[in-house]
Tab-separated table of C-alpha atoms in Angstrom:
chain	number	residue	atom	x	y	z
A	1	ARG	CA	-3.351	-23.141	3.031
A	2	PRO	CA	-6.857	-21.779	2.233
A	3	LEU	CA	-7.794	-18.572	4.011
A	4	GLY	CA	-9.840	-19.351	7.082
A	5	SER	CA	-8.514	-22.896	7.537
A	6	CYS	CA	-7.554	-24.064	11.007
A	7	THR	CA	-4.203	-25.611	11.804
A	8	CYS	CA	-5.051	-26.845	15.294
A	9	GLY	CA	-6.946	-30.108	15.469
A	10	ARG	CA	-9.906	-31.327	13.420
A	11	GLN	CA	-11.947	-28.704	11.599
A	12	THR	CA	-15.616	-28.352	12.585
A	13	PRO	CA	-17.921	-28.308	9.542
A	14	LEU	CA	-19.694	-25.005	9.031
A	15	PRO	CA	-23.499	-25.100	9.388
A	16	PRO	CA	-25.574	-24.875	6.198
A	17	LEU	CA	-25.972	-21.511	4.522
A	18	GLY	CA	-28.944	-19.596	5.834
A	19	PRO	CA	-30.039	-16.459	7.682
A	20	HIS	CA	-28.998	-17.863	11.081
A	21	ARG	CA	-25.555	-19.105	10.076
A	22	PRO	CA	-22.963	-17.546	12.422
A	23	PRO	CA	-19.984	-15.705	10.926
A	24	PRO	CA	-16.843	-17.820	10.406
A	25	PRO	CA	-14.343	-17.760	13.274
A	26	GLN	CA	-11.623	-15.134	13.049
A	27	ILE	CA	-8.081	-16.496	13.118
A	28	PRO	CA	-5.842	-14.154	15.112
A	29	LEU	CA	-2.679	-13.103	13.329
A	30	GLN	CA	0.648	-13.685	14.981
A	31	ARG	CA	2.204	-10.606	16.518
A	32	HIS	CA	4.522	-10.009	13.555
A	33	GLN	CA	1.796	-10.720	10.989
A	34	THR	CA	-0.038	-7.408	11.280
A	35	MET	CA	-3.023	-6.650	9.093
A	36	GLY	CA	-1.020	-3.879	7.446
A	37	SER	CA	1.678	-6.283	6.289
A	38	VAL	CA	-0.955	-8.749	5.049
A	39	LEU	CA	-2.351	-5.945	2.879
A	40	GLY	CA	1.062	-4.874	1.613
A	41	SER	CA	1.961	-2.007	3.955
A	42	ILE	CA	5.724	-1.392	4.025
A	43	THR	CA	6.846	0.132	7.331
A	44	GLU	CA	10.527	-0.856	7.214
A	45	GLU	CA	13.207	1.616	6.153
A	46	THR	CA	13.789	1.514	2.398
A	47	PRO	CA	16.805	2.827	0.458
A	48	LYS	CA	16.665	6.487	-0.516
A	49	PHE	CA	16.590	7.401	-4.175
A	50	THR	CA	15.763	10.196	-6.603
A	51	VAL	CA	13.568	9.546	-9.624
A	52	LEU	CA	15.471	10.793	-12.671
A	53	ALA	CA	12.918	9.781	-15.300
A	54	LYS	CA	9.520	8.117	-15.512
A	55	LYS	CA	9.029	5.845	-18.489
A	56	ARG	CA	5.936	3.864	-19.489
A	57	PHE	CA	7.252	0.540	-18.174
A	58	TYR	CA	9.889	1.631	-15.656
A	59	GLU	CA	11.594	4.422	-13.743
A	60	VAL	CA	15.209	5.535	-13.792
A	61	ARG	CA	16.360	6.107	-10.211
A	62	LYS	CA	19.556	7.278	-8.567
A	63	TYR	CA	20.175	5.489	-5.247
A	64	VAL	CA	22.349	6.707	-2.396
A	65	PRO	CA	25.269	4.542	-1.197
A	66	GLY	CA	24.718	2.048	1.589
A	67	VAL	CA	25.896	-1.179	3.166
A	68	ALA	CA	24.470	-4.696	3.010
A	69	ILE	CA	25.018	-8.192	4.306
A	70	GLU	CA	24.884	-11.079	1.854
A	71	THR	CA	25.135	-14.856	1.729
A	72	MET	CA	24.863	-17.662	-0.814
A	73	ASP	CA	22.215	-20.370	-0.398
A	74	SER	CA	18.610	-21.276	-1.135
A	75	ASP	CA	16.072	-18.560	-0.289
A	76	ASN	CA	14.926	-20.084	3.026
A	77	LYS	CA	18.400	-20.903	4.329
A	78	ALA	CA	19.868	-17.577	3.207
A	79	PHE	CA	17.025	-15.596	4.774
A	80	ARG	CA	17.318	-17.361	8.136
A	81	ARG	CA	21.092	-16.880	8.175
A	82	LEU	CA	20.812	-13.143	7.500
A	83	ALA	CA	17.916	-12.815	9.949
A	84	LYS	CA	20.095	-14.315	12.683
A	85	TYR	CA	22.719	-11.626	12.010
A	86	ILE	CA	20.218	-8.850	12.766
A	87	GLY	CA	18.752	-10.696	15.784
A	88	VAL	CA	15.339	-11.807	14.542
A	89	PHE	CA	15.511	-15.146	16.394
A	90	GLY	CA	17.170	-13.993	19.613
A	91	ASP	CA	20.737	-12.819	20.166
A	92	ALA	CA	22.125	-11.130	17.080
A	93	ALA	CA	24.822	-13.192	15.356
A	94	ASN	CA	27.299	-10.355	14.971
A	95	GLU	CA	30.424	-9.404	16.905
A	96	LYS	CA	28.592	-6.726	18.919
A	97	LYS	CA	25.456	-8.854	19.454
A	98	GLU	CA	23.659	-5.727	18.298
A	99	LYS	CA	20.039	-6.063	17.207
A	100	ILE	CA	19.490	-4.324	13.869
A	101	SER	CA	16.178	-3.234	12.385
A	102	MET	CA	14.860	-5.105	9.385
A	103	THR	CA	14.721	-3.072	6.182
A	104	ALA	CA	13.102	-3.569	2.791
A	105	PRO	CA	13.553	-4.837	0.181
A	106	VAL	CA	15.154	-8.247	0.480
A	107	VAL	CA	17.512	-8.397	-2.494
A	108	ASN	CA	18.465	-11.338	-4.677
A	109	ARG	CA	21.287	-11.129	-7.197
A	110	GLN	CA	22.582	-13.743	-9.576
A	111	GLU	CA	25.773	-15.726	-9.232
A	112	GLU	CA	27.369	-18.250	-11.543
A	113	GLN	CA	26.312	-21.811	-10.708
A	114	GLY	CA	28.303	-24.084	-12.986
A	115	GLU	CA	27.435	-23.078	-16.539
A	116	SER	CA	24.370	-21.042	-15.558
A	117	LYS	CA	23.614	-17.934	-13.522
A	118	GLN	CA	21.024	-18.167	-10.763
A	119	LEU	CA	19.592	-15.897	-8.071
A	120	LYS	CA	21.548	-17.646	-5.338
A	121	CYS	CA	22.869	-14.609	-3.463
A	122	MET	CA	20.583	-12.851	-0.968
A	123	GLN	CA	21.205	-9.432	0.559
A	124	PHE	CA	19.734	-7.464	3.447
A	125	LEU	CA	20.340	-3.740	3.154
A	126	LEU	CA	21.275	-2.359	6.561
A	127	PRO	CA	19.682	0.804	8.002
A	128	SER	CA	21.100	4.023	6.573
A	129	LYS	CA	22.857	4.937	9.838
A	130	TYR	CA	25.468	2.232	9.162
A	131	THR	CA	28.572	2.428	7.008
A	132	ILE	CA	30.941	-0.357	6.022
A	133	ASP	CA	33.124	0.741	8.960
A	134	THR	CA	30.415	0.990	11.634
A	135	ALA	CA	28.279	-2.044	10.789
A	136	PRO	CA	29.033	-4.957	13.169
A	137	LYS	CA	30.987	-7.793	11.596
A	138	PRO	CA	29.080	-11.072	11.124
A	139	SER	CA	29.805	-13.989	13.453
A	140	ASP	CA	29.023	-16.407	10.604
A	141	ALA	CA	31.854	-16.636	8.074
A	142	SER	CA	29.372	-17.354	5.270
A	143	ILE	CA	27.942	-13.831	5.609
A	144	LYS	CA	29.764	-10.943	3.955
A	145	LEU	CA	29.502	-7.263	4.766
A	146	VAL	CA	29.519	-5.311	1.476
A	147	HIS	CA	29.519	-1.668	0.416
A	148	VAL	CA	26.687	-0.734	-1.950
A	149	PRO	CA	27.804	2.219	-4.077
A	150	GLU	CA	25.716	5.031	-5.504
A	151	ARG	CA	23.994	3.681	-8.588
A	152	VAL	CA	21.599	4.603	-11.397
A	153	LEU	CA	19.051	1.838	-11.949
A	154	ALA	CA	16.185	1.124	-14.302
A	155	VAL	CA	13.384	-0.199	-12.081
A	156	HIS	CA	10.219	-2.057	-13.080
A	157	THR	CA	7.666	-2.510	-10.280
A	158	PHE	CA	5.105	-5.309	-10.243
A	159	SER	CA	2.852	-7.238	-7.864
A	160	GLY	CA	2.142	-10.924	-7.378
A	161	THR	CA	4.473	-13.816	-6.681
A	162	ALA	CA	8.067	-13.100	-7.668
A	163	ASP	CA	10.016	-16.289	-8.186
A	164	GLU	CA	13.053	-16.466	-10.444
A	165	THR	CA	11.043	-17.466	-13.526
A	166	VAL	CA	8.686	-14.513	-13.152
A	167	ALA	CA	11.568	-12.152	-12.385
A	168	ARG	CA	13.521	-13.188	-15.489
A	169	ALA	CA	10.438	-12.648	-17.667
A	170	LYS	CA	10.025	-9.154	-16.203
A	171	LEU	CA	13.751	-8.517	-16.741
A	172	ALA	CA	13.442	-9.449	-20.434
A	173	GLN	CA	10.599	-6.945	-20.808
A	174	LEU	CA	12.572	-4.266	-18.992
A	175	LEU	CA	15.637	-4.777	-21.180
A	176	GLU	CA	13.488	-4.530	-24.318
A	177	HIS	CA	11.975	-1.234	-23.159
A	178	MET	CA	15.413	0.131	-22.247
A	179	LYS	CA	16.655	-0.791	-25.713
A	180	MET	CA	13.793	1.156	-27.289
A	181	ASP	CA	14.796	4.143	-25.126
A	182	ASN	CA	18.476	3.825	-26.148
A	183	LEU	CA	19.560	3.023	-22.607
A	184	GLN	CA	22.409	0.562	-22.125
A	185	ALA	CA	21.897	-2.001	-19.376
A	186	ASN	CA	24.450	-3.949	-17.397
A	187	ALA	CA	22.209	-7.005	-17.594
A	188	ASP	CA	24.591	-9.307	-15.713
A	189	GLN	CA	24.141	-7.151	-12.600
A	190	TRP	CA	20.345	-7.231	-12.456
A	191	LYS	CA	18.621	-7.840	-9.109
A	192	LEU	CA	15.239	-8.782	-7.716
A	193	TYR	CA	13.784	-6.636	-4.925
A	194	ARG	CA	10.999	-8.074	-2.746
A	195	TYR	CA	9.446	-5.760	-0.173
A	196	ASN	CA	6.889	-7.918	1.630
A	197	PRO	CA	6.803	-10.959	3.932
A	198	PRO	CA	5.400	-14.240	2.556
A	199	TRP	CA	2.029	-13.778	4.272
A	200	THR	CA	1.248	-10.616	2.267
A	201	LEU	CA	-1.586	-11.204	-0.191
A	202	PRO	CA	0.066	-11.757	-3.599
A	203	PHE	CA	-1.825	-8.972	-5.391
A	204	GLN	CA	-0.753	-6.531	-2.646
A	205	ARG	CA	2.970	-7.332	-2.857
A	206	THR	CA	5.581	-4.929	-4.167
A	207	ASN	CA	8.366	-6.464	-6.237
A	208	GLU	CA	10.928	-4.856	-8.505
A	209	VAL	CA	13.466	-5.960	-11.070
A	210	VAL	CA	16.357	-3.515	-11.288
A	211	VAL	CA	19.273	-3.252	-13.676
A	212	PRO	CA	22.158	-0.743	-13.735
A	213	VAL	CA	21.997	1.901	-16.469
A	214	LEU	CA	25.369	2.564	-18.117
A	215	ASN	CA	24.665	5.623	-20.239
A	216	TYR	CA	21.963	7.694	-18.549
A	217	SER	CA	22.324	11.433	-19.013
A	218	GLU	CA	19.992	14.028	-17.532
A	219	LYS	CA	20.886	16.394	-20.403
A	220	SER	CA	19.843	13.840	-23.040
A	221	GLU	CA	16.641	13.207	-21.093
A	222	GLU	CA	15.811	16.934	-21.123
A	223	ALA	CA	16.574	17.141	-24.846
A	224	GLU	CA	14.276	14.190	-25.520
A	225	LYS	CA	11.436	15.867	-23.600
A	226	GLU	CA	11.893	19.098	-25.555
A	227	SER	CA	11.807	17.315	-28.897
A	228	SER	CA	8.671	15.290	-28.057
């Protein structure tokens, strides 16, 4: 919908351009659509990591362990199902009925769909205070509680709209750059990270494609820096 359009009733034509034309009406944002989130501000808890190396196209990061909830479905259905677990729409759909803070990013990972692999699995990372033992069990059997181990990831960050087509193109670029750097990727385990709500302006969004690194060594990284 164009910015500044009205969704309630018939639109009133704006008067002709001129020195006495009043400013356009301001459309109030909903409570959860703060100006900060529209402009790309990320206030939710994000997973902790250490940057091991900065490359031209990507970073190598080491992430701490955590816990996530995940489900299989289309983006909209999966998101609503996971949001119900943490209590976004009212009572939390978990055994303790415990409201849980939203975190970022929302994660998509691929699963086999017939003969192809698609980003059909969505994950919410839970706040860092939870472990696999302390996180409340989901009331919905289609939601799984999963342990996320410590991992070393190659991460490419980009803005704009991040659908599966765009993400796969970014993944192909990332894999090519990793190959040039002699880093082995577990390409089947790549994921898409999206940090912003849908009302964030596309050029202000933060997206990432991440892929596990199989052979990263801090010693080899130091040796490469010394030789360059």
